[in-house]
Coordinates of C-alpha atoms in Angstrom, one line a residue:
X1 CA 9.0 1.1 23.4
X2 CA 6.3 1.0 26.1
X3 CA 8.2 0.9 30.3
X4 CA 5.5 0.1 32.8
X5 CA 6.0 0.1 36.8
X6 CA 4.7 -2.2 39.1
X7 CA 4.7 0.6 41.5
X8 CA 3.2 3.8 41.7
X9 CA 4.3 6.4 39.5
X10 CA 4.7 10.3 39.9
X11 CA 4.8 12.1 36.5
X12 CA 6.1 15.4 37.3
X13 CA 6.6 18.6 34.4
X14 CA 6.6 22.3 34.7
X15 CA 2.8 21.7 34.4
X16 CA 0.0 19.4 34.6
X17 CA -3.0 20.5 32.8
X18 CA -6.0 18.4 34.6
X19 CA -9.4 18.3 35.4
X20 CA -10.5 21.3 32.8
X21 CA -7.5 22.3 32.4
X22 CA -6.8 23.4 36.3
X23 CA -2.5 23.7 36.6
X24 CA -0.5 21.2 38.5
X25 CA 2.8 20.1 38.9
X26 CA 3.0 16.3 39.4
X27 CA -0.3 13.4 39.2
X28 CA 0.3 10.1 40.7
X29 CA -0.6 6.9 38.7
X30 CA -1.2 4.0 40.2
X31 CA -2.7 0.7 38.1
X32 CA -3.4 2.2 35.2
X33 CA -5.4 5.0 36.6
X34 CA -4.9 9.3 37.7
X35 CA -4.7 8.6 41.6
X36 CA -4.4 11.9 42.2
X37 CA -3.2 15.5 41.0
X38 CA -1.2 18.1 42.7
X39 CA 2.2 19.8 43.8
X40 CA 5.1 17.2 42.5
X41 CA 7.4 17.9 45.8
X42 CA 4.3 17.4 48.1
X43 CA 3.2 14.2 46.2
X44 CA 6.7 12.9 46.2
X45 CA 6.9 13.3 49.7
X46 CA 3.3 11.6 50.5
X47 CA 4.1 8.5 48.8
X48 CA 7.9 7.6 48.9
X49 CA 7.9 4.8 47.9
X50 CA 6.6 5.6 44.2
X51 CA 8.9 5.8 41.1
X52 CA 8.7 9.5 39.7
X53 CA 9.3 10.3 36.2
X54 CA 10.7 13.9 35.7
X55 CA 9.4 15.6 32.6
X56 CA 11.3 18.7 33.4
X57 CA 10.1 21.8 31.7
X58 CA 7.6 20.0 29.6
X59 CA 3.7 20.2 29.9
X60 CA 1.5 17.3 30.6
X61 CA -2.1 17.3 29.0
X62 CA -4.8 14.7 28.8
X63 CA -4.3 12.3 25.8
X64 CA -4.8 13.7 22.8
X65 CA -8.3 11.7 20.7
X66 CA -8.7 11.4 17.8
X67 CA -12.7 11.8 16.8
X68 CA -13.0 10.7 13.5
X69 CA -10.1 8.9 12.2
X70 CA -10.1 5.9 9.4
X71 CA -7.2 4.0 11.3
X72 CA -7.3 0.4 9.9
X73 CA -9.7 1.2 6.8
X74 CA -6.7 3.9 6.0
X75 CA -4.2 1.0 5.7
X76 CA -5.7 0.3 1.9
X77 CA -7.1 4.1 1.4
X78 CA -3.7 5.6 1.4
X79 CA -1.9 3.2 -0.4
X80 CA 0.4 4.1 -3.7
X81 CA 1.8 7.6 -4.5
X82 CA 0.4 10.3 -2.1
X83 CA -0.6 12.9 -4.3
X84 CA -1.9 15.2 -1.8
X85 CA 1.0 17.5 -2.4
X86 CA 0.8 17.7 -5.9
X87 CA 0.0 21.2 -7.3
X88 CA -0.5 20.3 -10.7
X89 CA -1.6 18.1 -13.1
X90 CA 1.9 17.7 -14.3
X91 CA 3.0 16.6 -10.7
X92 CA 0.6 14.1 -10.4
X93 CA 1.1 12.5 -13.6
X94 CA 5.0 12.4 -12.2
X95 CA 4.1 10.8 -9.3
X96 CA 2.1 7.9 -10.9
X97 CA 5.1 7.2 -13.0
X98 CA 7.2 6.8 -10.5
X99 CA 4.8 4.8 -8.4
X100 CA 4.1 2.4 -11.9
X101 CA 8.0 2.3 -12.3
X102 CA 8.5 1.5 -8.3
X103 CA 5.9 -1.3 -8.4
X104 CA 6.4 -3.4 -11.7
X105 CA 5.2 -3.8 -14.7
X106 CA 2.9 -6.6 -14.0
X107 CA 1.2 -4.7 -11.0
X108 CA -1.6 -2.4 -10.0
X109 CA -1.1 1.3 -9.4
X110 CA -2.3 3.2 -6.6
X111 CA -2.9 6.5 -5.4
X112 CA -4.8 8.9 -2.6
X113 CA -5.7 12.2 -1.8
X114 CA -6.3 13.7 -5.7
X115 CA -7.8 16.9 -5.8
X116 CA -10.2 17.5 -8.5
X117 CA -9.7 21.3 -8.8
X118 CA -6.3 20.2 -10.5
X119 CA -8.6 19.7 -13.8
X120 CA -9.4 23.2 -13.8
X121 CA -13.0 23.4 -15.7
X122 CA -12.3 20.0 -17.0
X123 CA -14.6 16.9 -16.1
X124 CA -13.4 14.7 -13.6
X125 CA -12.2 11.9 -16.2
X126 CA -9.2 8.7 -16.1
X127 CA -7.9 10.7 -19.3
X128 CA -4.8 11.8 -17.4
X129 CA -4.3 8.6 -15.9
X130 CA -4.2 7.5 -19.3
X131 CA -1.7 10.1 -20.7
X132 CA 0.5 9.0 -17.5
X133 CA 0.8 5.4 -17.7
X134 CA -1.1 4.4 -20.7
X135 CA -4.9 3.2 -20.7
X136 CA -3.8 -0.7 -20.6
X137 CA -2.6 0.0 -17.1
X138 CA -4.3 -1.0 -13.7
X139 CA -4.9 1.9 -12.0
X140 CA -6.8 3.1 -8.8
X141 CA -6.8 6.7 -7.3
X142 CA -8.6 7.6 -3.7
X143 CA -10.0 10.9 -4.5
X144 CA -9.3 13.0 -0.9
X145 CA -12.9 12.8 0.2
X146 CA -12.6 9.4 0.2
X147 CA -16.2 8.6 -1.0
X148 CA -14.4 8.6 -4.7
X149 CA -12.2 6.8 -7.0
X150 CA -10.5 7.5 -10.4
X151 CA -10.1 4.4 -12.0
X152 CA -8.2 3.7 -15.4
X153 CA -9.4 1.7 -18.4
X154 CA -7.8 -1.1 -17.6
X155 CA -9.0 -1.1 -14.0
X156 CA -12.7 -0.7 -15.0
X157 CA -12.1 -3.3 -16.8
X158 CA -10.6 -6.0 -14.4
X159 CA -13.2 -4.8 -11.8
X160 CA -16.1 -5.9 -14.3
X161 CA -17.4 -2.3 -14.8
X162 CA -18.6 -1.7 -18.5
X163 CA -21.6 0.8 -18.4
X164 CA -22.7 3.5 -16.3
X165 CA -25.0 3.2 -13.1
X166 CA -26.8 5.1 -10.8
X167 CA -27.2 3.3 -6.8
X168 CA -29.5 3.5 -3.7
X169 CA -27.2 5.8 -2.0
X170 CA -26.9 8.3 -5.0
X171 CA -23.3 7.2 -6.6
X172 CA -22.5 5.4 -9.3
X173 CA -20.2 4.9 -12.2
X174 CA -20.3 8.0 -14.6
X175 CA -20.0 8.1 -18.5
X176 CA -18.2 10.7 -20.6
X177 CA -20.5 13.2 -21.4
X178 CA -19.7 13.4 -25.5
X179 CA -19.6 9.5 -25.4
X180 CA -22.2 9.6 -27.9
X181 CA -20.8 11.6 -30.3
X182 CA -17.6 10.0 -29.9
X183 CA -19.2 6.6 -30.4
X184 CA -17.3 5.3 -27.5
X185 CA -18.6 1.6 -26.1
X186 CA -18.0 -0.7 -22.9
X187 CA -15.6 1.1 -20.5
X188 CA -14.6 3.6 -22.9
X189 CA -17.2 5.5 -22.4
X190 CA -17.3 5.6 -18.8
X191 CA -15.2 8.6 -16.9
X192 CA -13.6 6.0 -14.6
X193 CA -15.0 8.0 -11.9
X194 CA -16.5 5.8 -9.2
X195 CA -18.7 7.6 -6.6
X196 CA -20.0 6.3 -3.2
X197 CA -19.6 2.9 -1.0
X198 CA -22.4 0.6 -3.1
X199 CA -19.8 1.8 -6.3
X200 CA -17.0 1.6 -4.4
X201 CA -17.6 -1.5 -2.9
X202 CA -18.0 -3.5 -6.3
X203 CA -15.0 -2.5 -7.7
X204 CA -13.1 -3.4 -4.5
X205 CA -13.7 -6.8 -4.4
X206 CA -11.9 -6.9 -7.4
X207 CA -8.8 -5.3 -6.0
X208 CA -5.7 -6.7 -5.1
X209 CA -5.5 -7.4 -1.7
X210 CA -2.7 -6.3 0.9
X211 CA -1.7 -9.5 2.7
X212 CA -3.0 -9.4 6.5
X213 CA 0.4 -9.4 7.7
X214 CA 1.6 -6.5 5.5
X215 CA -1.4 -4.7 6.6
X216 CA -0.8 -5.6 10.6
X217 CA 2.8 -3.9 10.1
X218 CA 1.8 -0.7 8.0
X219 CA -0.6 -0.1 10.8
X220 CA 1.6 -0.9 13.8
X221 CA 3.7 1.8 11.9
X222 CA 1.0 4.2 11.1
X223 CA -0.3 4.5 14.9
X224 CA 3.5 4.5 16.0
X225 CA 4.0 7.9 14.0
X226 CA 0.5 8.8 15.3
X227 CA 1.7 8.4 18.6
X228 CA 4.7 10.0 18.4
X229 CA 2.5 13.0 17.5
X230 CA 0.6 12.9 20.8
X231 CA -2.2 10.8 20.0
X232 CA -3.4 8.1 22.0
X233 CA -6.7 7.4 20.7
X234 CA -8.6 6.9 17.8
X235 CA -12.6 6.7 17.3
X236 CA -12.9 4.8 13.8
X237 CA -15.8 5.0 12.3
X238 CA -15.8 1.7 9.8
X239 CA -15.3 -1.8 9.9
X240 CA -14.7 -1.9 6.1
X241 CA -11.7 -3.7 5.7
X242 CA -12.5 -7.4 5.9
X243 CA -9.2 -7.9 7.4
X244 CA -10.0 -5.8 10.5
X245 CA -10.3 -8.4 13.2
X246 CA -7.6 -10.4 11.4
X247 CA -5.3 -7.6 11.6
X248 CA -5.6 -6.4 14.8
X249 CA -5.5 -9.9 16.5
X250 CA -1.9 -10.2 14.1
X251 CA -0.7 -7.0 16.0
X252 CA -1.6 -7.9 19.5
X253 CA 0.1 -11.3 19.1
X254 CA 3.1 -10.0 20.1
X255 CA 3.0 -6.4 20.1
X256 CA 0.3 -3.7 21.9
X257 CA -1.6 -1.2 20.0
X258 CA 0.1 2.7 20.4
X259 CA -2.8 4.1 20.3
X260 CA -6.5 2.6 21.4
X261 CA -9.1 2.2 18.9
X262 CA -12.8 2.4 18.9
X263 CA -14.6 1.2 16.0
X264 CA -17.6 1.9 14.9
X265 CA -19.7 -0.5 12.3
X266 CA -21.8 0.9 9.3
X267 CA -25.2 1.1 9.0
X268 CA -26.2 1.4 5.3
X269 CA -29.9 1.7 3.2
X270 CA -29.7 -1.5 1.7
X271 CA -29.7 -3.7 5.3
X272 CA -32.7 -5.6 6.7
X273 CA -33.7 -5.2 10.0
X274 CA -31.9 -8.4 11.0
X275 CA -28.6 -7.2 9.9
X276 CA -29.5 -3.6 11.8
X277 CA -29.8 -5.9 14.8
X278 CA -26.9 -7.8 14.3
X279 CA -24.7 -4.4 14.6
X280 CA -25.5 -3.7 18.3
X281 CA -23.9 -7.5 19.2
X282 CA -20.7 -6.3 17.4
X283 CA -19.5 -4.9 20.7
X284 CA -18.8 -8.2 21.9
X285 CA -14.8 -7.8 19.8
X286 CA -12.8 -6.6 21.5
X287 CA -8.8 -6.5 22.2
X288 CA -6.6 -5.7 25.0
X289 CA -6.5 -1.8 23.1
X290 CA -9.4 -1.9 20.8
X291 CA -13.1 -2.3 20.8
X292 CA -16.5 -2.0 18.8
X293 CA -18.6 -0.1 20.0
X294 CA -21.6 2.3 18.8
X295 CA -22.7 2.4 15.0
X296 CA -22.3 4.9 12.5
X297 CA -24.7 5.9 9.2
X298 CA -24.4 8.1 6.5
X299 CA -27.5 10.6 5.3
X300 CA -25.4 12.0 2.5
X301 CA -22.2 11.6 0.5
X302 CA -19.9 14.9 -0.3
X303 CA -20.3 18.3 -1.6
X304 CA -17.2 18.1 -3.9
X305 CA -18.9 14.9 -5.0
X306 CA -22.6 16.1 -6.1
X307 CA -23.9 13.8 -3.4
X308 CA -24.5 15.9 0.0
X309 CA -27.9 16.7 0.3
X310 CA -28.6 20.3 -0.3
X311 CA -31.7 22.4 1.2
X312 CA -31.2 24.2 -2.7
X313 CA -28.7 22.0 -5.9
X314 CA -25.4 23.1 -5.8
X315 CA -24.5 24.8 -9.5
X316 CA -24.2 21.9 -11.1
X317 CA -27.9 20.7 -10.4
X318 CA -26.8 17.9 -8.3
X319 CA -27.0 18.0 -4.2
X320 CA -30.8 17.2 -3.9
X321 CA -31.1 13.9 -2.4
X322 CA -29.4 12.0 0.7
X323 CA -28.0 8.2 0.8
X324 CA -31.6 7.1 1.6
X325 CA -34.2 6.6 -1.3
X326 CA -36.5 6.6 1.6
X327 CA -35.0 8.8 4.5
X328 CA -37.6 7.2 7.2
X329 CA -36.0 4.4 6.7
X330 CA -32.9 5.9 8.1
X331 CA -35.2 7.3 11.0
X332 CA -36.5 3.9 11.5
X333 CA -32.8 2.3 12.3
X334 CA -32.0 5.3 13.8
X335 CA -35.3 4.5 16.3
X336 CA -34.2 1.1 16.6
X337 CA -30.5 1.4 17.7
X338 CA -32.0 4.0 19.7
X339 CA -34.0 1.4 21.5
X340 CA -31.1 -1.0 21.7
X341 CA -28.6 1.6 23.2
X342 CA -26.5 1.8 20.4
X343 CA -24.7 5.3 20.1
X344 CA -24.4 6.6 16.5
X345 CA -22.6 8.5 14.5
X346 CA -24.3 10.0 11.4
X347 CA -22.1 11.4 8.6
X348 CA -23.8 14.6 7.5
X349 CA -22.5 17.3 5.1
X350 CA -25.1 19.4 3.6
X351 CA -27.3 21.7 5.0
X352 CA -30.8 20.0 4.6
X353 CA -29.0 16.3 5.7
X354 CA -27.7 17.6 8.9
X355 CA -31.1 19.1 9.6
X356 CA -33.0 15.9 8.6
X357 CA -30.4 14.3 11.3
X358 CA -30.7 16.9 13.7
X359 CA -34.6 16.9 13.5
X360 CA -34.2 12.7 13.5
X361 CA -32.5 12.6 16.8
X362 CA -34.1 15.3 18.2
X363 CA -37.6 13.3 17.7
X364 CA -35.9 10.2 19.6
X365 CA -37.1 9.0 23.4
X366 CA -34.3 9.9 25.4
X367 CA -32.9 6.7 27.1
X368 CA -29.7 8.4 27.7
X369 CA -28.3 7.0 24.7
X370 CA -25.9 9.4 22.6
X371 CA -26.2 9.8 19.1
X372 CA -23.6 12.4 17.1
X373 CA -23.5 14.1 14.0
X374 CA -20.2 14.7 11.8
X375 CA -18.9 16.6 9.9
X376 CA -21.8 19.5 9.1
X377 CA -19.8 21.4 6.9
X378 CA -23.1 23.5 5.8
X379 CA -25.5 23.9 8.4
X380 CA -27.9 26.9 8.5
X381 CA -28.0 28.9 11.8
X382 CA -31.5 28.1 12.9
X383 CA -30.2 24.0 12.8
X384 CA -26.9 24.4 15.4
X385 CA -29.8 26.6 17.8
X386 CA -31.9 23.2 17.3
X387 CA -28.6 21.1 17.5
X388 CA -28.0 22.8 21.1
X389 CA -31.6 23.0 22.5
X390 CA -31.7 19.1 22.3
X391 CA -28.0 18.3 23.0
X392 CA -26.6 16.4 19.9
X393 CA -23.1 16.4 19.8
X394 CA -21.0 17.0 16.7
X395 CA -17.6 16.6 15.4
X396 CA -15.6 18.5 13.0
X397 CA -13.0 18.6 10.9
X398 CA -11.3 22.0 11.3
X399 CA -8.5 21.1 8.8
X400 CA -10.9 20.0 5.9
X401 CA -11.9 24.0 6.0
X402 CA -8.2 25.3 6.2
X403 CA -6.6 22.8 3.8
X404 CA -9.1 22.1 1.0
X405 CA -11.2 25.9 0.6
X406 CA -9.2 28.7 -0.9
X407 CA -10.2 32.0 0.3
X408 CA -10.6 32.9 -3.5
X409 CA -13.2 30.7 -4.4
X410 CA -11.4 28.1 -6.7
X411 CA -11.7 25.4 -4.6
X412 CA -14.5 22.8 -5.9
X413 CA -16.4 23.2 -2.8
X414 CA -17.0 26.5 -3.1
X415 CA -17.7 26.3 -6.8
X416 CA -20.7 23.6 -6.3
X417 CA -21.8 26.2 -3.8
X418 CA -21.5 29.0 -5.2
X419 CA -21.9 33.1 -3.3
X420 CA -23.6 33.2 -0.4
X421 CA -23.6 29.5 0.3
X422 CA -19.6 29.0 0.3
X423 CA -19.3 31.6 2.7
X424 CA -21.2 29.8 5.3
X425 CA -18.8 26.7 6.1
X426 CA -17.3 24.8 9.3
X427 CA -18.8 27.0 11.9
X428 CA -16.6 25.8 14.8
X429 CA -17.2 28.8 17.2
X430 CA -20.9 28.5 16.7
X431 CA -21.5 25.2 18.2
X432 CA -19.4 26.2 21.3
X433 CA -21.9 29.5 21.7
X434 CA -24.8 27.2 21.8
X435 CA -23.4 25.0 24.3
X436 CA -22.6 22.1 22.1
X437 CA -20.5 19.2 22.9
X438 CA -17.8 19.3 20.0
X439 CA -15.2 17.2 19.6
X440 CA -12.3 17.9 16.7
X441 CA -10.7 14.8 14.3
X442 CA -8.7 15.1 10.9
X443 CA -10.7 12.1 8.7
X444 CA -7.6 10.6 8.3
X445 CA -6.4 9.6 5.4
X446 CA -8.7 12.6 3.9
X447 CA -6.5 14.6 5.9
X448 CA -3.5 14.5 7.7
X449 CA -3.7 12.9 11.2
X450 CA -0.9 15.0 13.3
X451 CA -3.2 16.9 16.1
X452 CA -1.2 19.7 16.6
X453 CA -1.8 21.3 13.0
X454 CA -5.5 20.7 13.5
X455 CA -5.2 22.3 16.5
X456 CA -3.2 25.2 15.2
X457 CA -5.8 25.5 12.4
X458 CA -8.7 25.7 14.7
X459 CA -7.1 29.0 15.9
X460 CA -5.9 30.5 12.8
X461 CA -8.3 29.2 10.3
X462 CA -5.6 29.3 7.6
X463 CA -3.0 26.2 7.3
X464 CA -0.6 26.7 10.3
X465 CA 2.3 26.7 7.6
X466 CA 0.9 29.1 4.3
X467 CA 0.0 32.7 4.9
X468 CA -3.0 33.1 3.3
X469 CA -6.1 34.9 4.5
X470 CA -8.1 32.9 7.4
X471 CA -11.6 31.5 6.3
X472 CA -14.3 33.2 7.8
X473 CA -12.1 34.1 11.1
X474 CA -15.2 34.8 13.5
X475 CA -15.5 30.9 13.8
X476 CA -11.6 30.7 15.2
X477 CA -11.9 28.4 18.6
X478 CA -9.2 29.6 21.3
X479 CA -5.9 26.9 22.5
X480 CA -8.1 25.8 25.0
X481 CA -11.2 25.3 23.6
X482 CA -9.5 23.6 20.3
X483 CA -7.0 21.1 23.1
X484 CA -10.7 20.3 24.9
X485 CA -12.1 19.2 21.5
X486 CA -9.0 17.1 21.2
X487 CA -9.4 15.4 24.4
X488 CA -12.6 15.8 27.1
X489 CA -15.2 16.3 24.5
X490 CA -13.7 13.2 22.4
X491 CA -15.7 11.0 24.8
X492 CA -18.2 12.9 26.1
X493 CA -19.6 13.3 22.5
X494 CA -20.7 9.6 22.3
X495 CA -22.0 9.2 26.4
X496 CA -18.4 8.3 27.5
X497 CA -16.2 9.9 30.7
X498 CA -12.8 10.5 30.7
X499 CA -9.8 12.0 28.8
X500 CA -10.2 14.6 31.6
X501 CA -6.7 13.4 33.6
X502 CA -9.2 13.1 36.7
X503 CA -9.0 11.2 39.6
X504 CA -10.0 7.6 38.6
X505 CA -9.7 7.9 35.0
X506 CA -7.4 5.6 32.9
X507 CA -4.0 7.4 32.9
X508 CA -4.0 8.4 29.3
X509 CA -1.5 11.1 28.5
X510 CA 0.6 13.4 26.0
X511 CA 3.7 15.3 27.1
X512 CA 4.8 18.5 25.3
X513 CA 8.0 20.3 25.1
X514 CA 6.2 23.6 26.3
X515 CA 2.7 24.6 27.3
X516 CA 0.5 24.4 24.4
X517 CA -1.9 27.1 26.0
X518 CA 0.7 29.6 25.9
X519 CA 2.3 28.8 22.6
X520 CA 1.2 30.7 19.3
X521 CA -1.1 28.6 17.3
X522 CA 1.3 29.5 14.0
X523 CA 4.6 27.9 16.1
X524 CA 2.4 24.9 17.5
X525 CA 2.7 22.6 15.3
X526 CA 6.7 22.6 15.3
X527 CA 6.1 22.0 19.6
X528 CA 7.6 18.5 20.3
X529 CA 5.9 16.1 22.0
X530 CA 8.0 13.9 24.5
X531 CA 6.1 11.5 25.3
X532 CA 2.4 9.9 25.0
X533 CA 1.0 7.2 27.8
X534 CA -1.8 4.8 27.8
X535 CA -2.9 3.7 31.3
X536 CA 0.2 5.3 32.9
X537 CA 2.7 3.0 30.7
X538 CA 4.8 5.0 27.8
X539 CA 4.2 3.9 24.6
X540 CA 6.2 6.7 23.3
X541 CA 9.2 8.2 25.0
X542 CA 11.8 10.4 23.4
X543 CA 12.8 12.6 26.7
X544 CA 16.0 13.5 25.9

């Protein structure tokens, strides 16, 4: 529950970390905004007449951001049985029993976060799906990239999809490969494997829909817990879900956000030039807590996937094209929201897109617009040198390293890439060495949202909770650099101020039980967070 003053307020703790992390005791908050910074006693003295809120031993640090983060698009991504967890193919056929069983027997099925390396050597096929619930079963599975589904029989078939098809943007639906010989026809012989958004986006209009107001509670929810873990912002890079205005405007009709949002429209190959206009005069929506702003565009799809465009195919042949049939085309919009002073965002994965994107904004006149790439999970040296010799921000994923490659090699992204090329992912550390603005995000649902393991992960480059050898440790960030690309560079990477706890910047705030500079990165995710503030009110307080 969110207490507000109409009076100044002195937050004290044990420490105050403000300003580039400079050490304080107590900051002074007056209308929303960091008045000023310094010794609690001496504060409390200058201005007696403030409220002060004790923290004790606790530390205060700038809000924790989220960079990258599907917040409202999530709502209907992670929805049915999380199979995240699962370790086996036996666990996940569980799970979609119980989910079927939970739901009805008249109702869709749903899943998230299904890892294909559970099929061993195995194509990626509905045929466990089918062994779990029966082919004659609605069923629909959000792979964990996200740019994927797994769809059963009966699905392709209610969602009108009866042959396979390749798109602009490289996806598709995909057919068994002994269909033939099998003599399989209409939807049997189709994988159920849906790739990319034009694939994607055709069999979700023939989804069941969550009703707006369902959807406005499971997210009031989901950025309460999010809160609660010491976020208190979230840049969202979609406007997918239709319901998105609808659902926020439900929310803030009696309740206020926990956590702010900025979202981020797409920009995709098959708009006109009209339609590329009409994104920069989407900033006009806005809530009390949320706004659009900026634009984001995709150059490739995933490695996992076979879509991320490769400077060499990945083992399986596949890799050697971006989104963009024509990629000048994705220059030319680029240009053009460029010229209207729309920052971007540009979804890059493989090694040859992020240097087509790199190269792209490089090329642009500098209006002091800020454009960003994400993600760059293969990106030769010679393109971060480029990246930092013309200032393009980034933002990564630590997490997506730690949780989904196995320092073995089984993992499907490293099997795509194969020796040397799988050794050459998520170089956090380098960007910092060339000077690079970097800010850190989980992808949400891809991966799980709670800052403090993606923080931990930063530093150990393992998963905060297994002991298993770090990934390629040279590229470990230290607690300060990895809390600075949770917060200050947030902002700064799309030509924003703020998330600093400066003088005269919104009063946006997280409280930790203990310092999170000091604490080992293996323990950090077990620290407590007391409290989390959006211009100086608390939307989440559990000071004890």
């Amino acid at each position: 529950m969110e207490t507000t003053s109409d009076r100044a307020v002195i937050y004290r703790a044990a420490t105050v970390l403000h300003d580039g992390l400079q050490e304080a005791t107590g900051m002074l908050v007056r209308d929303g905004q960091v008045a000023e910074v310094g010794d609690a006693a001496a504060l409390a003295t200058q201005h007696g007449d403030a409220q002060v809120v004790d923290f004790g031993d606790a530390t205060i640090t700038p809000g924790l951001i989220d960079g990258h983060i599907h917040a409202i698009w999530g709502v209907a991504l992670a929805r049915g049985a999380n199979l995240a967890n699962c370790t086996s193919l036996e666990e996940v056929k569980d799970a979609l029993r119980a989910e079927a069983e939970r739901v009805g027997a008249d109702e869709w099925v749903f899943g998230y976060g299904f890892e294909p390396h559970l099929l061993g050597d195995a194509p990626v096929t509905n045929d466990f799906i089918h062994d779990a619930v029966g082919a004659e079963r609605p069923v629909y599975i959000t792979l964990f990239d996200a740019h994927s589904a797994l769809l059963s029989g009966a699905a392709l078939a209610a969602c009108q999809v009866t042959e396979s098809a390749t798109f602009i943007d490289g996806g598709g639906f995909t057919e068994r490969p002994d269909a033939d010989e099998r003599q399989l026809t209409g939807a049997a012989r189709l994988t159920g494997h849906v790739l990319e958004w034009i694939a994607l986006d055709h069999v979700q209009r023939h989804v069941p829909r969550i009703p707006v107001a369902e959807q406005a509670d499971t997210l009031y929810n989901n950025l309460s817990e999010m809160a609660h873990t010491g976020l208190v912002g979230g840049y969202t890079p979609d406007l997918q879900n239709p319901d998105t205005f609808a659902v926020l405007e439900a929310i803030e009709a009696d309740r206020e956000l926990p956590v702010r949002i900025r979202i981020s429209p797409w920009c995709t190959p098959e708009m006109s030039a009209e339609e590329v206009d009409a994104l920069a005069d989407m900033k006009q929506h806005r809530g009390r807590r949320w706004e659009v702003e900026g634009v984001k565009l995709f150059i490739d799809g995933t490695i996992d996937g076979g879509t991320a465009w490769l400077e060499e195919p990945d083992a399986f042949g596949e890799g050697t094209r971006g989104f963009w049939h024509d990629p000048e085309q994705y220059a030319r919009n680029l240009r053009r929201l460029n010229e209207l002073g729309v920052p971007t965002i540009t979804h890059a994965i493989g090694d040859r897109g992020v240097r087509f994107v790199a190269e792209t904004i490089a090329s642009l006149p500098n209006n002091g617009t800020r454009h960003r790439i994400d993600h760059l999970e293969l990106v030769a040296d010679e393109v971060i040198e480029f990246i930092g010799e013309h200032d393009i921000s980034v933002c990564v994923q630590p997490n997506h390293c730690t949780l989904f490659m196995h320092a073995d090699g089984t993992d499907t992204w490293s099997k795509r890439l194969g020796e040397p090329r799988n050794k050459q992912g998520w170089k956090t550390r380098s960007y910092l060495e060339h000077g690079i603005t970097e800010a850190l995000a989980s992808d949400w649902p891809v991966a799980p949202f709670d800052p403090r393991t993606i923080i931990a992960d930063a530093q150990l480059r393992h998963p905060h909770d297994r002991n298993t050898p770090p990934i390629h440790p040279e590229q470990a960030l230290t607690a300060s650099e990895a809390l600075t690309g949770y917060t200050e560079s947030v902002p700064a990477s799309v030509g924003r101020s703020g998330a600093a706890l400066r003088v005269g910047e919104p009063a946006d705030f997280t409280v930790w039980a203990c310092n999170p500079l000091e604490t080992p990165a293996s323990e950090l995710a077990d620290v407590a967070i007391v409290a989390t503030a959006i211009d100086g009110s608390l939307v989440f307080n559990d000071q004890r």
